[in-house]
Amino acid sequence: MAPISWNAMALSLEQDQEAHLLEFFNCPSTFGEAIMRLKHNLYYFRISYSIVILFILFTSLLWNPLAIVVFTIFFFGWLVGYCCNDDPIELINCNVDCRLFLAVLWVLTLFALISTGFWLNVLVSISIGFVLAGIHALFRCTDDLYVELQ
């Protein structure tokens, strides 16, 4: 029996993992497929995209103490109101759609952060986050995702 090289085995595992990850990504063949992928993935990964954009926003505000305090307050609102809440949100005996609630959270968070005076940091970090989310949504295959779009 030939001795096993740990480097060769690690390289083989790494190549297998890369191949497995790359099977989920490819270019859309038509414009219609690209739009369908964008809609589907933006809906399916909306919480993940929000977390990534919030993280990018947080890192851009690290050197601004006032903005960090405001961000922390709104981040706890995000955790309690959206990320950790599995039940539908009910206001005055009406169910609130999760997409509407997400949009209101984004508007309130951005308005509060822009009012601290660091609007350029907020604008740049949000733009970077949206570009990254858009690239992922465009190139991520939807074959293995199960969700009914409403």
GROMACS .gro file of C-alpha atoms in nm:
model
  150
    1MET     CA    1   0.000   0.000   0.000
    2ALA     CA    2   0.140   0.339  -0.100
    3PRO     CA    3   0.171   0.607   0.166
    4ILE     CA    4  -0.095   0.879   0.154
    5SER     CA    5   0.029   1.232   0.108
    6TRP     CA    6  -0.163   1.471   0.333
    7ASN     CA    7  -0.100   1.756   0.090
    8ALA     CA    8  -0.244   1.558  -0.201
    9MET     CA    9  -0.548   1.458   0.003
   10ALA     CA   10  -0.608   1.818   0.118
   11LEU     CA   11  -0.572   1.941  -0.241
   12SER     CA   12  -0.820   1.679  -0.360
   13LEU     CA   13  -1.074   1.779  -0.093
   14GLU     CA   14  -1.027   2.147  -0.177
   15GLN     CA   15  -1.087   2.084  -0.547
   16ASP     CA   16  -1.400   1.881  -0.469
   17GLN     CA   17  -1.539   2.161  -0.253
   18GLU     CA   18  -1.465   2.424  -0.519
   19ALA     CA   19  -1.635   2.213  -0.786
   20HIS     CA   20  -1.938   2.166  -0.559
   21LEU     CA   21  -1.964   2.540  -0.491
   22LEU     CA   22  -1.921   2.637  -0.855
   23GLU     CA   23  -2.208   2.417  -0.973
   24PHE     CA   24  -2.453   2.667  -0.819
   25PHE     CA   25  -2.324   2.959  -1.027
   26ASN     CA   26  -2.338   3.024  -1.402
   27CYS     CA   27  -2.428   3.299  -1.645
   28PRO     CA   28  -2.794   3.335  -1.743
   29SER     CA   29  -2.848   3.254  -2.109
   30THR     CA   30  -3.121   3.511  -2.181
   31PHE     CA   31  -3.233   3.846  -2.047
   32GLY     CA   32  -3.560   3.691  -1.930
   33GLU     CA   33  -3.375   3.425  -1.735
   34ALA     CA   34  -3.158   3.696  -1.576
   35ILE     CA   35  -3.466   3.889  -1.462
   36MET     CA   36  -3.625   3.568  -1.332
   37ARG     CA   37  -3.309   3.481  -1.138
   38LEU     CA   38  -3.289   3.829  -0.990
   39LYS     CA   39  -3.650   3.820  -0.871
   40HIS     CA   40  -3.628   3.468  -0.738
   41ASN     CA   41  -3.295   3.505  -0.557
   42LEU     CA   42  -3.373   3.850  -0.417
   43TYR     CA   43  -3.687   3.705  -0.263
   44TYR     CA   44  -3.528   3.379  -0.146
   45PHE     CA   45  -3.209   3.531   0.002
   46ARG     CA   46  -3.360   3.860   0.128
   47ILE     CA   47  -3.258   3.801   0.491
   48SER     CA   48  -2.906   3.693   0.393
   49TYR     CA   49  -2.865   3.993   0.163
   50SER     CA   50  -2.987   4.225   0.439
   51ILE     CA   51  -2.738   4.080   0.686
   52VAL     CA   52  -2.450   4.114   0.439
   53ILE     CA   53  -2.544   4.474   0.356
   54LEU     CA   54  -2.580   4.557   0.727
   55PHE     CA   55  -2.236   4.408   0.792
   56ILE     CA   56  -2.082   4.618   0.514
   57LEU     CA   57  -2.261   4.923   0.653
   58PHE     CA   58  -2.132   4.845   1.002
   59THR     CA   59  -1.772   4.813   0.885
   60SER     CA   60  -1.793   5.146   0.704
   61LEU     CA   61  -1.907   5.319   1.024
   62LEU     CA   62  -1.643   5.177   1.260
   63TRP     CA   63  -1.457   5.507   1.294
   64ASN     CA   64  -1.768   5.716   1.366
   65PRO     CA   65  -1.882   5.662   1.728
   66LEU     CA   66  -2.215   5.844   1.693
   67ALA     CA   67  -2.308   5.646   1.384
   68ILE     CA   68  -2.211   5.321   1.559
   69VAL     CA   69  -2.443   5.400   1.851
   70VAL     CA   70  -2.732   5.477   1.614
   71PHE     CA   71  -2.656   5.167   1.409
   72THR     CA   72  -2.649   4.949   1.722
   73ILE     CA   73  -2.992   5.074   1.830
   74PHE     CA   74  -3.140   5.000   1.489
   75PHE     CA   75  -2.955   4.668   1.464
   76PHE     CA   76  -3.129   4.545   1.779
   77GLY     CA   77  -3.455   4.654   1.616
   78TRP     CA   78  -3.360   4.443   1.313
   79LEU     CA   79  -3.284   4.142   1.533
   80VAL     CA   80  -3.600   4.161   1.739
   81GLY     CA   81  -3.839   4.276   1.470
   82TYR     CA   82  -3.725   4.086   1.166
   83CYS     CA   83  -3.449   3.828   1.201
   84CYS     CA   84  -3.570   3.655   1.519
   85ASN     CA   85  -3.942   3.684   1.454
   86ASP     CA   86  -4.098   3.378   1.288
   87ASP     CA   87  -4.459   3.486   1.334
   88PRO     CA   88  -4.630   3.727   1.095
   89ILE     CA   89  -4.623   4.086   1.216
   90GLU     CA   90  -4.966   4.209   1.317
   91LEU     CA   91  -5.056   4.576   1.356
   92ILE     CA   92  -5.412   4.683   1.440
   93ASN     CA   93  -5.556   4.341   1.345
   94CYS     CA   94  -5.382   4.344   1.002
   95ASN     CA   95  -5.094   4.122   0.899
   96VAL     CA   96  -4.798   4.320   0.766
   97ASP     CA   97  -4.611   4.170   0.471
   98CYS     CA   98  -4.249   4.085   0.556
   99ARG     CA   99  -4.126   4.272   0.247
  100LEU     CA  100  -4.305   4.589   0.358
  101PHE     CA  101  -4.163   4.553   0.707
  102LEU     CA  102  -3.814   4.502   0.562
  103ALA     CA  103  -3.851   4.814   0.348
  104VAL     CA  104  -3.966   5.022   0.647
  105LEU     CA  105  -3.671   4.895   0.854
  106TRP     CA  106  -3.429   4.990   0.576
  107VAL     CA  107  -3.578   5.339   0.536
  108LEU     CA  108  -3.572   5.408   0.910
  109THR     CA  109  -3.217   5.277   0.949
  110LEU     CA  110  -3.083   5.474   0.653
  111PHE     CA  111  -3.264   5.793   0.756
  112ALA     CA  112  -3.123   5.768   1.109
  113LEU     CA  113  -2.769   5.702   0.984
  114ILE     CA  114  -2.781   5.977   0.722
  115SER     CA  115  -2.904   6.222   0.987
  116THR     CA  116  -2.583   6.159   1.188
  117GLY     CA  117  -2.388   6.338   0.914
  118PHE     CA  118  -2.202   6.042   0.766
  119TRP     CA  119  -2.415   6.020   0.454
  120LEU     CA  120  -2.123   5.948   0.219
  121ASN     CA  121  -2.013   5.641   0.419
  122VAL     CA  122  -2.372   5.518   0.423
  123LEU     CA  123  -2.420   5.577   0.050
  124VAL     CA  124  -2.096   5.404  -0.051
  125SER     CA  125  -2.143   5.103   0.176
  126ILE     CA  126  -2.507   5.053   0.074
  127SER     CA  127  -2.406   5.079  -0.293
  128ILE     CA  128  -2.133   4.817  -0.247
  129GLY     CA  129  -2.375   4.588  -0.064
  130PHE     CA  130  -2.644   4.620  -0.331
  131VAL     CA  131  -2.392   4.551  -0.609
  132LEU     CA  132  -2.267   4.238  -0.432
  133ALA     CA  133  -2.622   4.116  -0.365
  134GLY     CA  134  -2.717   4.187  -0.727
  135ILE     CA  135  -2.418   3.996  -0.863
  136HIS     CA  136  -2.498   3.699  -0.641
  137ALA     CA  137  -2.867   3.710  -0.735
  138LEU     CA  138  -2.783   3.726  -1.105
  139PHE     CA  139  -2.535   3.440  -1.120
  140ARG     CA  140  -2.686   3.203  -0.856
  141CYS     CA  141  -2.882   2.920  -1.016
  142THR     CA  142  -3.236   2.873  -0.894
  143ASP     CA  143  -3.269   2.504  -0.984
  144ASP     CA  144  -3.206   2.377  -0.630
  145LEU     CA  145  -3.408   2.647  -0.449
  146TYR     CA  146  -3.768   2.584  -0.356
  147VAL     CA  147  -3.992   2.882  -0.295
  148GLU     CA  148  -4.324   2.995  -0.433
  149LEU     CA  149  -4.307   3.357  -0.547
  150GLN     CA  150  -4.621   3.548  -0.463
   0.00000   0.00000   0.00000
